[in-house]
CSV table of C-alpha atoms in Angstrom, one decimal:
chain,number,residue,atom,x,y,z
A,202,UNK,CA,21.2,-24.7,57.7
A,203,UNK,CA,19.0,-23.6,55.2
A,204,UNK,CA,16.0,-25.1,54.4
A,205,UNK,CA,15.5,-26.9,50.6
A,206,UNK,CA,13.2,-24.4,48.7
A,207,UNK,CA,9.3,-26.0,48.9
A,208,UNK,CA,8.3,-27.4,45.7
A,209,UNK,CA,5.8,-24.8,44.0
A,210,UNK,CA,2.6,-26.6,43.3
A,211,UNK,CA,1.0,-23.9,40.3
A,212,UNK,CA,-3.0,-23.9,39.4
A,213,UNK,CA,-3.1,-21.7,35.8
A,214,UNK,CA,-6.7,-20.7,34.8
A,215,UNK,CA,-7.6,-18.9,31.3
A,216,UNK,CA,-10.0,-16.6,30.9
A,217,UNK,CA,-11.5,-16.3,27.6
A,218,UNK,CA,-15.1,-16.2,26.6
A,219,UNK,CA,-13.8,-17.5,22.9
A,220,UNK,CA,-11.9,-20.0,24.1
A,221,UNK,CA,-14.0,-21.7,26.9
A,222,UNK,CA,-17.0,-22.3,24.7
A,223,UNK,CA,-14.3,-23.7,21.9
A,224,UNK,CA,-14.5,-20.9,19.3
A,225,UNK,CA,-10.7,-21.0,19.4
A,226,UNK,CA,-8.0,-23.3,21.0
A,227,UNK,CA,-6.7,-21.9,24.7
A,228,UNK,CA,-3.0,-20.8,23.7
A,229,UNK,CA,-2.5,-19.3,27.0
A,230,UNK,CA,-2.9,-22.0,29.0
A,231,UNK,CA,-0.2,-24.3,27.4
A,232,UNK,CA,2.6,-22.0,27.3
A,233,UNK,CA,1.9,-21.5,31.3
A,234,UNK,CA,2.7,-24.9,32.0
A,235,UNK,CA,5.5,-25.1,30.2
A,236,UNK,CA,6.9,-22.0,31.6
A,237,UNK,CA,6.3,-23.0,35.2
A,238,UNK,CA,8.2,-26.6,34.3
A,239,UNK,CA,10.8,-24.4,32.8
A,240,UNK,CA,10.9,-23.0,36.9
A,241,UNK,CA,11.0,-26.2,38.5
A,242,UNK,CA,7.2,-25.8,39.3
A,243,UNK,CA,4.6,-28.6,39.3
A,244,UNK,CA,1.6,-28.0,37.7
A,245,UNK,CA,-1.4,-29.3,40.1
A,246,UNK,CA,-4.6,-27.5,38.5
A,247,UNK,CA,-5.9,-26.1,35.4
A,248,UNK,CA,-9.1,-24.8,34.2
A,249,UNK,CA,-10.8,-22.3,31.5
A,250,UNK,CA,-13.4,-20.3,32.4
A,251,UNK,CA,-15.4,-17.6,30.8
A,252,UNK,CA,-14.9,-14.1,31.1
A,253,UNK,CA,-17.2,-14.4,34.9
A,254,UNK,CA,-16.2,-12.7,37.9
A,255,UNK,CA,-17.9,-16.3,39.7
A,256,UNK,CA,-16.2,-18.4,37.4
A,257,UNK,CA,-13.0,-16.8,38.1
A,258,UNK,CA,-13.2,-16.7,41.7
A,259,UNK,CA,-14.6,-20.8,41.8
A,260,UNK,CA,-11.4,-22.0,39.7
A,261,UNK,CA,-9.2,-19.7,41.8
A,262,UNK,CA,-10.5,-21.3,45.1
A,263,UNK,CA,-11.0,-25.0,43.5
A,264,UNK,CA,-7.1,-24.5,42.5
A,265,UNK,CA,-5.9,-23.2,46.1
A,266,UNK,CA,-8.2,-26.2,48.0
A,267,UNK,CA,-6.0,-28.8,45.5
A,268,UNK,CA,-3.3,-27.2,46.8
A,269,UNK,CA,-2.4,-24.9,44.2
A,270,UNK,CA,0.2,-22.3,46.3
A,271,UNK,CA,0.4,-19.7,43.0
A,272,UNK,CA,-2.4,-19.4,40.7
A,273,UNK,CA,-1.9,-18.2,37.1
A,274,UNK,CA,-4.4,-16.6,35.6
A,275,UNK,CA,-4.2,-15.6,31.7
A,276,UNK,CA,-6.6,-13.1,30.6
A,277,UNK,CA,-9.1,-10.9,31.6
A,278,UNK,CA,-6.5,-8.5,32.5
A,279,UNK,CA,-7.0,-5.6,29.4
A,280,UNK,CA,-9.7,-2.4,28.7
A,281,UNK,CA,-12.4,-4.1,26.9
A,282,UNK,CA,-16.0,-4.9,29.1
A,283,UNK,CA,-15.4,-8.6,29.5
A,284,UNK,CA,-12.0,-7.5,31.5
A,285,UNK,CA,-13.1,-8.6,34.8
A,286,UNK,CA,-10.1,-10.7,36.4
A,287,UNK,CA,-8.4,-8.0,38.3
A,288,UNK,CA,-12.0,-7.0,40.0
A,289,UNK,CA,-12.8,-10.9,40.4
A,290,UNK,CA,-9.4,-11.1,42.4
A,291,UNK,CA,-9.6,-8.2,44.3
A,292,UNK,CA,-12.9,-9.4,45.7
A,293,UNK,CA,-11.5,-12.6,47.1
A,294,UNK,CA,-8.3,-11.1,48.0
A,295,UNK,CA,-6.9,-10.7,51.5
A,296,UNK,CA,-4.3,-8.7,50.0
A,297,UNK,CA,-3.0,-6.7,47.0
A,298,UNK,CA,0.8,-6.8,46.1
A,299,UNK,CA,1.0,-4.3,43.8
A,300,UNK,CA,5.0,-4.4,42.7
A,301,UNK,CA,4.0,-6.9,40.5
A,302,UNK,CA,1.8,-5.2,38.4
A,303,UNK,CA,3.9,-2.3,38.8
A,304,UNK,CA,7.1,-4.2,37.3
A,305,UNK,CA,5.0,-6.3,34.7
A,306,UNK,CA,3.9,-2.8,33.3
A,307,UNK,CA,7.2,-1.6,33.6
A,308,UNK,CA,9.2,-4.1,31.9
A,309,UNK,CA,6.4,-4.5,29.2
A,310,UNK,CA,6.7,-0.9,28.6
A,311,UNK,CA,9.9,-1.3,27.1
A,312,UNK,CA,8.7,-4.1,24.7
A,313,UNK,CA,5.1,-2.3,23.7
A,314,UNK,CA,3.4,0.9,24.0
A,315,UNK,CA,0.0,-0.8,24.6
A,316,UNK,CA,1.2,-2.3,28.1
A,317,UNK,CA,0.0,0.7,30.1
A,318,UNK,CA,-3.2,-0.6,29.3
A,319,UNK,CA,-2.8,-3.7,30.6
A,320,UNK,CA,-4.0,-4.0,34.9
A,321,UNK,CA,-2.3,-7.4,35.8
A,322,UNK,CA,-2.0,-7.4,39.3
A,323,UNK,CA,-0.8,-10.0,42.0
A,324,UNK,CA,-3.0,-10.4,45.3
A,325,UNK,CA,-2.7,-13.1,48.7
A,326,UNK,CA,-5.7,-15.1,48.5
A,327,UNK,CA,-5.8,-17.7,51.5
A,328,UNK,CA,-2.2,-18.7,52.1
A,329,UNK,CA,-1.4,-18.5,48.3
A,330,UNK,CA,-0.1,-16.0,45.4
A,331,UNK,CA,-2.6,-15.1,42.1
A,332,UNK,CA,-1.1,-13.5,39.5
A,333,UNK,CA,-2.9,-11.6,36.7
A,334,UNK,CA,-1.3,-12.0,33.6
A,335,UNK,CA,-2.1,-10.7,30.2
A,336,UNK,CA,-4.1,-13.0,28.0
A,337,UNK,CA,-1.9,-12.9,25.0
A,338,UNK,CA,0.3,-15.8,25.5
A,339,UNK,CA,3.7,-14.6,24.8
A,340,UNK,CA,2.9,-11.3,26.9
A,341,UNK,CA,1.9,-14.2,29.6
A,342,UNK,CA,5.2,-16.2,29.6
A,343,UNK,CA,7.3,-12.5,29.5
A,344,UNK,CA,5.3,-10.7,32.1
A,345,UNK,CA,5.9,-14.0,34.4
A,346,UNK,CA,9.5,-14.0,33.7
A,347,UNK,CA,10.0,-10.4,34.9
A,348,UNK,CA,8.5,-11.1,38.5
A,349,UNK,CA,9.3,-15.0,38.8
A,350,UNK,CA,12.3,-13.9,40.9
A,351,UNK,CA,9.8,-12.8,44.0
A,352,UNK,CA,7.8,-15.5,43.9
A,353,UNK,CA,9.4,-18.5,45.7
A,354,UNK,CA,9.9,-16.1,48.9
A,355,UNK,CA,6.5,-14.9,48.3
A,356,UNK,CA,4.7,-18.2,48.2
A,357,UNK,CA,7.1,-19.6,51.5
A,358,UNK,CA,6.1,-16.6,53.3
A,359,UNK,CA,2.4,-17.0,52.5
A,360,UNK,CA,2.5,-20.5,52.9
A,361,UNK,CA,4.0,-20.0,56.9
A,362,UNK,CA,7.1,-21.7,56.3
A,363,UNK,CA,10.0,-20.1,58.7
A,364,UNK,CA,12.1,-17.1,56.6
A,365,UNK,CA,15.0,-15.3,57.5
A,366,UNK,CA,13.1,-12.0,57.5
């Protein structure tokens, strides 16, 4: 007998130094939550921080401690200075899963040149999944969308609930 599929509990964090001191309303965010109802997901943490690598890393580990299992982030993720959330992840990491990145590229690729720039990237922090995704927030919602298919495995497996593998 299988066991029901665990109830995703999602912590989604924007990064955006425009947007968490109010110069413009946090698009990013929004659409996240809507996209992980769309899954079935419940939504137990949000936050915006500034472009910080010690912001980034407090919200991430604030969201895991309320029990966040996955951890959106939006932003950060591009070529410009302030880009720091792939670095502030990788610091806190246990360890990289790079397959996402790999397929969000890939996928994007096929809807914008400009995606090859992008270095979203998907790491184990603790015994939960953060996921990198690009800032803009339709890039955000489609980038999710092309690896949302890993991540309920993922998240058992890193959560130590028994698998078949």
């Amino acid at each position: 007998i299988k066991n029901q599929a665990m109830k995703i509990q999602v912590g989604i964090i924007t990064v955006s130094d425009r947007a968490s001191t109010g110069e413009y309303e946090d698009l990013g965010g929004p659409v996240l939550k809507e996209a992980a109802d769309g899954y079935g997901w419940a939504v137990v943490a949000e936050a915006l921080v500034a472009d910080d690598k010690e912001q980034i890393q407090r919200a991430i580990r604030e969201q895991i401690a309320k029990g966040a299992h996955l951890v959106l982030t939006t932003g950060g993720t591009g070529v410009a200075p302030r880009d720091l959330t792939p670095e502030a992840v990788r610091e806190i990491a246990d360890r990289e899963l790079p397959g996402f990145g790999e397929v969000m590229r890939i996928e994007s690729m096929k809807i914008t040149k400009n995606a090859i720039l992008s270095r979203n990237l998907a790491a184990a922090v603790g015994n939960a999944l953060v996921i990198c995704l690009p800032g803009k927030p339709k890039g955000a919602v489609e980038c999710l969308g092309f690896v949302e298919g890993a991540i309920p495995h993922c998240v058992e497996v890193l959560a130590g609930v028994p698998t078949s593998c």
